[in-house]
XYZ file of C-alpha atoms in Angstrom:
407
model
C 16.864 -10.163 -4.378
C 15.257 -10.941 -0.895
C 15.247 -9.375 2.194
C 14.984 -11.464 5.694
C 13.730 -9.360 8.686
C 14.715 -11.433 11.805
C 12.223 -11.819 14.111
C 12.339 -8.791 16.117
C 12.224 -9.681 19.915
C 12.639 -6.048 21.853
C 10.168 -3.286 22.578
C 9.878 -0.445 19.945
C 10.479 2.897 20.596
C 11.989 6.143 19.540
C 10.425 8.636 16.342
C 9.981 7.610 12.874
C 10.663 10.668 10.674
C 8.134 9.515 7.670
C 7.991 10.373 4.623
C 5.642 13.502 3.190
C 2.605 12.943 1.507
C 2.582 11.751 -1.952
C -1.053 12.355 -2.455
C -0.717 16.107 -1.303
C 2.904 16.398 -3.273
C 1.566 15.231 -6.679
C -1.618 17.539 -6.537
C 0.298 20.181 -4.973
C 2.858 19.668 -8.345
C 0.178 19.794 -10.988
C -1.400 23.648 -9.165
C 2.242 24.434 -9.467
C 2.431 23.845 -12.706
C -1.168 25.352 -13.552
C -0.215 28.172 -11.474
C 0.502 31.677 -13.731
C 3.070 32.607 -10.576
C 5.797 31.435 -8.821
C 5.019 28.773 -5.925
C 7.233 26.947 -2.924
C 6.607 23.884 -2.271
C 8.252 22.691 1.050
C 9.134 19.202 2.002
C 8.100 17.336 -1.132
C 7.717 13.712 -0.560
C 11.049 11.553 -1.912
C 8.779 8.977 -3.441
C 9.149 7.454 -7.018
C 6.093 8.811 -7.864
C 6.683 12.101 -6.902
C 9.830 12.449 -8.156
C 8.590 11.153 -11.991
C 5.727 13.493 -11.830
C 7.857 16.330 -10.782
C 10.672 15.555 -13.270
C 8.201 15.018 -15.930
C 6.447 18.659 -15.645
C 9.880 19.915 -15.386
C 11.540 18.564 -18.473
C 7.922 18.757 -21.005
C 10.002 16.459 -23.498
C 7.747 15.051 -26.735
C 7.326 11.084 -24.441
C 6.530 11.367 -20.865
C 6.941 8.206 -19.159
C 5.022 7.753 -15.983
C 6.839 4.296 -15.459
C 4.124 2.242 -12.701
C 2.952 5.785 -11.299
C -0.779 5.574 -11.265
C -1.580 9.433 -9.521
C 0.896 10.417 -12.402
C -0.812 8.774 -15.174
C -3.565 10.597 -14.580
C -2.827 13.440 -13.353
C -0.273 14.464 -16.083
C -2.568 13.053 -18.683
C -5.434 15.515 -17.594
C -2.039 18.316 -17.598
C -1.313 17.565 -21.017
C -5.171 17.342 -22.130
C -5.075 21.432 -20.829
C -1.184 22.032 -21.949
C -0.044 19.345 -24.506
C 1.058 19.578 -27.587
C 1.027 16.487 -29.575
C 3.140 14.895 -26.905
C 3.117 10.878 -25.955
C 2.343 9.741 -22.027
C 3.033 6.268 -21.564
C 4.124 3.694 -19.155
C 5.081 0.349 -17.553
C 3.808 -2.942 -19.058
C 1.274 -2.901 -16.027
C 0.648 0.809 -16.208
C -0.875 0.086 -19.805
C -3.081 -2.478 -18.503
C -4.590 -0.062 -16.304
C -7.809 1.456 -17.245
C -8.184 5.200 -18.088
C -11.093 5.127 -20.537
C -13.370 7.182 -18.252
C -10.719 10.095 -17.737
C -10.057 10.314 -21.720
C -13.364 10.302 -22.481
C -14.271 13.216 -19.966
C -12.015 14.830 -21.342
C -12.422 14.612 -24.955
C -16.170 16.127 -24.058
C -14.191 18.946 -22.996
C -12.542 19.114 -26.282
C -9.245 17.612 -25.527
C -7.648 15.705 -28.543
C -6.663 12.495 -27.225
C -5.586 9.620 -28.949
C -5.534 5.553 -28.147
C -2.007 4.032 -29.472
C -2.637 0.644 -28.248
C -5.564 -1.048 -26.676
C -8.830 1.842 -26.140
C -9.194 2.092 -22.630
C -6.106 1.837 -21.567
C -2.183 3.909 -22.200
C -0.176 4.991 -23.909
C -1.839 7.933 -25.290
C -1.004 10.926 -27.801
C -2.101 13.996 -26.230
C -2.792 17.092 -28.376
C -4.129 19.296 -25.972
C -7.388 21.553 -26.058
C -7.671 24.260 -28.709
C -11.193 24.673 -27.987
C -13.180 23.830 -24.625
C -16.867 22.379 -26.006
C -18.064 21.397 -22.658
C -18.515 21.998 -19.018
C -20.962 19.706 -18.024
C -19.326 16.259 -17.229
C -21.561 13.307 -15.624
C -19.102 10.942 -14.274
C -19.498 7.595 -11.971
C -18.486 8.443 -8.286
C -17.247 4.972 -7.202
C -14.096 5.373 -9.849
C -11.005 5.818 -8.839
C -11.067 9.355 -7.164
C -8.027 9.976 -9.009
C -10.227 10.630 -12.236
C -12.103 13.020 -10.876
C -8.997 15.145 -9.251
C -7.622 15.592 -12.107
C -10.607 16.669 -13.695
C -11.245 19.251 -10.820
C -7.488 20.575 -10.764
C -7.514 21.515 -14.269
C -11.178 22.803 -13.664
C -10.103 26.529 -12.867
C -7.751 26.667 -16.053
C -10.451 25.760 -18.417
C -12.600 28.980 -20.203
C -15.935 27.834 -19.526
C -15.052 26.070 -16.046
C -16.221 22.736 -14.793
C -19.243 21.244 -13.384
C -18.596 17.903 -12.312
C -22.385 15.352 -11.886
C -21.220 12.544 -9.632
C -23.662 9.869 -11.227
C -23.022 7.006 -7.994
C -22.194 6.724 -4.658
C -18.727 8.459 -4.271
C -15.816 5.838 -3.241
C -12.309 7.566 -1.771
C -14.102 10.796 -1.022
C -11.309 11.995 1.227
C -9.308 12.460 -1.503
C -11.772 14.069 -3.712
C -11.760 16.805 -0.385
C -8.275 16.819 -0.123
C -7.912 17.844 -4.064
C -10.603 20.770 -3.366
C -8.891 21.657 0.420
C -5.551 21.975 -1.611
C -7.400 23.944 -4.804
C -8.999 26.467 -2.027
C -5.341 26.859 -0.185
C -4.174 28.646 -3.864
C -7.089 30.757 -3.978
C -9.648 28.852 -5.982
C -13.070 28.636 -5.245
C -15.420 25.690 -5.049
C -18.687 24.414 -4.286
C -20.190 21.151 -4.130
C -23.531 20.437 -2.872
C -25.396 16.917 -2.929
C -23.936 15.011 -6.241
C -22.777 17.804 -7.759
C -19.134 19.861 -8.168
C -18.625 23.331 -9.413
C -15.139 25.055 -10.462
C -15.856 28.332 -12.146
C -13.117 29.452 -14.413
C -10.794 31.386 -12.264
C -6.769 31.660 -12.323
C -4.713 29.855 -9.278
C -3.026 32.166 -6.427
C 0.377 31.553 -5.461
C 0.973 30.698 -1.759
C 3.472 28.921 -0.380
C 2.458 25.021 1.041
C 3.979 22.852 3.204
C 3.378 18.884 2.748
C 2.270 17.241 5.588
C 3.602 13.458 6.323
C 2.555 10.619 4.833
C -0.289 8.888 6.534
C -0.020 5.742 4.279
C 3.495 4.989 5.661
C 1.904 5.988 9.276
C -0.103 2.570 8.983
C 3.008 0.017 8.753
C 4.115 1.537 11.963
C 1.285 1.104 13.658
C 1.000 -2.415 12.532
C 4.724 -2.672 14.246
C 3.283 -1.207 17.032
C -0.339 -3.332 17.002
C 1.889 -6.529 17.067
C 4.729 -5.859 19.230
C 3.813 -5.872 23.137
C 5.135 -2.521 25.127
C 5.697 -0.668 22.188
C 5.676 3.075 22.076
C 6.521 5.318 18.574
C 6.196 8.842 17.633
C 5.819 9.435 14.413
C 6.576 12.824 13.295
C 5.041 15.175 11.065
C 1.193 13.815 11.077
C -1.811 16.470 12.433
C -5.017 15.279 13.976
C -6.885 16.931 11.626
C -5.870 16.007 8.403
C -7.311 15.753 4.668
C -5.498 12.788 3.924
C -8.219 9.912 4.086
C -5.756 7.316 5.437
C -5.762 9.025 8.750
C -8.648 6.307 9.033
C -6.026 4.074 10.590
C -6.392 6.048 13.640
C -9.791 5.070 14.402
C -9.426 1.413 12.807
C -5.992 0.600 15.006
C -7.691 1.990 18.176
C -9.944 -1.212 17.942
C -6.899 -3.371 17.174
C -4.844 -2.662 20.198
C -2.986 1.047 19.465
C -3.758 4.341 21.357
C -2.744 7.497 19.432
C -2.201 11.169 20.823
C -0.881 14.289 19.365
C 0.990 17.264 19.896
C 2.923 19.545 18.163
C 5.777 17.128 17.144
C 3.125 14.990 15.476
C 1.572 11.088 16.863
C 2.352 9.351 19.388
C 1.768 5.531 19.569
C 1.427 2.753 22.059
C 0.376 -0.763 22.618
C -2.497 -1.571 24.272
C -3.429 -5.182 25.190
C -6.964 -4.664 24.694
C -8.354 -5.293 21.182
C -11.566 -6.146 19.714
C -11.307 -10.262 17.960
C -14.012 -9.246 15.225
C -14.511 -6.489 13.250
C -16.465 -5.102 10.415
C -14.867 -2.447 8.233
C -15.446 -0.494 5.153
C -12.220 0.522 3.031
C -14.360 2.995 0.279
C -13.066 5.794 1.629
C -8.961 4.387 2.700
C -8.459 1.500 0.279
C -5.122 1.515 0.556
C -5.442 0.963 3.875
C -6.617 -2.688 3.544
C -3.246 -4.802 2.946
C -1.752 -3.271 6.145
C -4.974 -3.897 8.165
C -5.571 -7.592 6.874
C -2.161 -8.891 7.756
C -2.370 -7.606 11.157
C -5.719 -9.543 11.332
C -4.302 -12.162 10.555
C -1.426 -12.071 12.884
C -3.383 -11.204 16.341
C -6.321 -13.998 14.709
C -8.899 -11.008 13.998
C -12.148 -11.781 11.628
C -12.819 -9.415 9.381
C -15.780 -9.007 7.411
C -15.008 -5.908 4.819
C -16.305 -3.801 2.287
C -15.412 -1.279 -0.427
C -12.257 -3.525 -1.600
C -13.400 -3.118 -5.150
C -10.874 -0.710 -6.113
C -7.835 -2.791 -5.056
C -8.001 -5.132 -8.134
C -7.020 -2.094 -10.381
C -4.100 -1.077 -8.623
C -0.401 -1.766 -9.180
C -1.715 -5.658 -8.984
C -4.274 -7.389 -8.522
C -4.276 -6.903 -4.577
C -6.955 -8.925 -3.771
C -6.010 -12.095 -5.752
C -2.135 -11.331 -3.674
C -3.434 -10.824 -0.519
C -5.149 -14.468 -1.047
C -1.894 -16.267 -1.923
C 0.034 -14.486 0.651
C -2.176 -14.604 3.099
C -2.400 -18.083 2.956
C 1.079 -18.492 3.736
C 0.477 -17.426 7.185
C -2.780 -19.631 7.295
C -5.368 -17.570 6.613
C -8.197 -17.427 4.281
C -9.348 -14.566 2.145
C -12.716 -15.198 0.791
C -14.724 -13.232 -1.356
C -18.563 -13.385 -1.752
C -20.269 -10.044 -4.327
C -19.327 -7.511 -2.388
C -17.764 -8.818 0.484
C -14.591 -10.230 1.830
C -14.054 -12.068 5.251
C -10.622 -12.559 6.739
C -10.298 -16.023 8.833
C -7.146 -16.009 10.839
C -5.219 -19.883 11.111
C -2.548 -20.652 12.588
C 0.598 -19.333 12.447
C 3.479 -20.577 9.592
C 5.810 -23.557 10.961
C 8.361 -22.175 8.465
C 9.438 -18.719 7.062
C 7.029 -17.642 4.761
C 8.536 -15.701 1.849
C 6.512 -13.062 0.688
C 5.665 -12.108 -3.157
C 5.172 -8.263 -3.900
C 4.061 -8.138 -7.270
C 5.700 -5.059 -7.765
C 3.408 -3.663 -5.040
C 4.602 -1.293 -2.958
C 1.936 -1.686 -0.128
C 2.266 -5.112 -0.451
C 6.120 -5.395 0.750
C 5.588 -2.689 3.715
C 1.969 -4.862 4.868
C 3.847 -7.768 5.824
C 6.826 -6.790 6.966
C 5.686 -6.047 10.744
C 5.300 -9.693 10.724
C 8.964 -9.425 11.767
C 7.823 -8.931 15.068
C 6.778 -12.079 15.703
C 8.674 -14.992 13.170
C 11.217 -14.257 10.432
C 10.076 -13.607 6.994
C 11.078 -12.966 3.602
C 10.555 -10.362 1.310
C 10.327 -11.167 -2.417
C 11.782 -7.976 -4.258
C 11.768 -5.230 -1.704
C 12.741 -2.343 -4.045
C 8.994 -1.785 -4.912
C 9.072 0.153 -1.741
C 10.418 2.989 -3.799
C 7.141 4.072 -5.402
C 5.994 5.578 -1.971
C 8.272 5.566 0.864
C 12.306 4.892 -0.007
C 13.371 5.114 3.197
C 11.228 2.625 4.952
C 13.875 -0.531 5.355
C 16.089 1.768 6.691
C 13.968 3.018 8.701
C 13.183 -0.346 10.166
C 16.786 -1.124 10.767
C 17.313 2.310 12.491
C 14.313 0.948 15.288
C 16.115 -2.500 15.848
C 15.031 -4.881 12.776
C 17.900 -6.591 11.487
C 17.610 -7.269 7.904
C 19.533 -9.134 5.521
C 19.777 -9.448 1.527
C 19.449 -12.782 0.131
C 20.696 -12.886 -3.719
């Protein structure tokens, strides 16, 4: 199935009630579950991924299937290296082409008894838990998926000796790595991490009640609706100023592409501003998720970008940087990529409606869609918005898009 959002012609306005966090729902899920005592967790986010993890820890059967939920992979995988017993964690066709060598063999140092039962590196993997915890020293590279080492550091507290985590590299996505310690300390665990180097002594989670704050990844497609659609104002609700989520970087990186944000106690509130700068450097090491949303509105308003820390995005649920090339060039505009850098040359603008691939991305569907604001485009198979934010074609149609499935 397709989707066709009509080319939306009025000003936006009105609030978007987004959906909560899924980063600070899945870590929040795995303390839970680590934690000896009871714990509330309010406002959990409705995404796919959530929802697996949470059924998953829930149900403990002998197969847990993660389906195309990376944070869950690896989260519950580090879970069941603690908690498992002799139990199977698996997933999508894509999910098992996704590396997770450096997480099995950190924890195997620890002691874990983890097993390969297809291609090393990579799921599924037999899980038999840790009977006895030979380590707490780990060296482990820092520009990995930051993913790794949260799971590492959640289970941390739980282990007998403790954890001391030696970040061997530059750290990529250290907002996250924060975020996971921010969360730890809220349920009463102690850290400390000074230069390249993370401590967790052995101590037992507190319970305390949390609240998830929205989602700041699903904050960035509405302010590409608002960055491309002249007079536009939004509130979106839920979001603080201060926040540990690292995508809040879209605050700073929209300000130079023509969106003013304020807050109050409702949460931020957006406008259009005609004022925006035509070229740009940017560095995505610390938001890489980010990058999709940014790019496309690039392209649209004919911003060069010259970028860094895009590394990451070739491991994700595609490869993103080999689909933001084709799809990009749909819309005329080059992607090029040269070592470690990528530049972003805007063209001109399609003479026909572009239809647009997802490649059972997610972030890929919801990064072009604001495109609707200025020509009609297609979306190739629009479910993979589940995996993060359900409601968000809804959500569209609620400020004005008008939508329609195409068989």
């Amino acid at each position: 199935m397709q989707l066709q959002l009509h080319h939306y012609q009025d000003t936006l306005n009105g609030i978007v009630p987004l959906s909560s966090s899924k980063s600070e729902s899945n870590r929040a899920l795995l303390i839970q579950a680590l934690c000896q005592d009871s714990v509330t967790l309010k406002n959990i986010s409705d995404a796919r991924d959530t929802q697996t993890m949470q059924r998953l820890i829930t149900e403990n059967a002998p197969t847990w299937d993660v389906l195309d939920a990376g944070t869950t992979m690896r989260f519950c995988t580090a879970y069941l290296a603690l908690m498992g017993k002799d139990q199977v964690i698996t997933g999508t066709e894509r999910m098992q082409q996704r590396p997770i060598g450096v997480l099995v063999d950190a924890l195997r140092m620890l002691g874990a008894d983890i097993q390969y039962l297809g291609n090393d590196g990579y799921p599924p993997l037999k899980i038999a838990g840790l009977e006895e915890q030979k380590s707490s020293q780990l060296k482990i590279p820092g520009n990995i998926s930051s993913q790794f080492i949260s799971a590492l550091l959640m289970i941390g507290p739980s282990l007998p000796k403790g954890l001391t985590l030696q970040l061997t590299t530059e750290v990529f996505s250290r907002p996250y790595i924060e975020m996971t310690l921010s969360l730890m300390a809220h349920f009463g665990v102690k850290t400390e991490w000074k230069e390249n180097e993370i401590h967790v002594a052995s101590q037992a989670y507190q319970s305390n009640d949390f609240v998830i704050e929205s989602d700041w990844s699903g904050a960035s497609y509405w302010y590409a609706m608002v960055a491309l659609n002249s007079g536009s104002t939004l509130t979106l609700n839920g979001l603080k100023a201060q926040s540990t989520q690292g995508d809040q970087a879209i605050v700073d990186i929209m300000t130079k592409m023509g969106v003013t944000t304020l807050f109050d106690d409702r949460g931020a509130h957006l406008a259009h501003a005609e004022d925006f700068d035509r070229h740009l450097e940017l560095d995505f090491k610390k938001c890489p998720d980010l990058a999709q949303t940014v790019m496309v509105v690039a392209a649209a308003k004919g911003i060069s970008l010259k970028m860094t820390g895009l590394e990451s995005l070739k491991i994700k649920e595609t490869d993103r940087i080999a689909g933001m090339t084709a799809e990009l060039s749909k819309i005329g505009t080059l992607l090029i990529e040269s070592a470690d850098t990528w530049t972003l040359k805007p063209g001109q603008k399609p003479e026909k409606t572009p239809v647009i691939n997802t490649y059972e991305d997610h972030r890929m569907a919801m990064a072009f869609a604001p495109l609707c604001n200025l020509y009609d485009i297609k979306i190739d198979d629009p479910d993979v918005v589940k995996k993060s934010y359900p409601g968000f074609w809804e959500h569209l149609k609620k400020h004005g898009v008008v939508i329609r499935e195409i068989p």
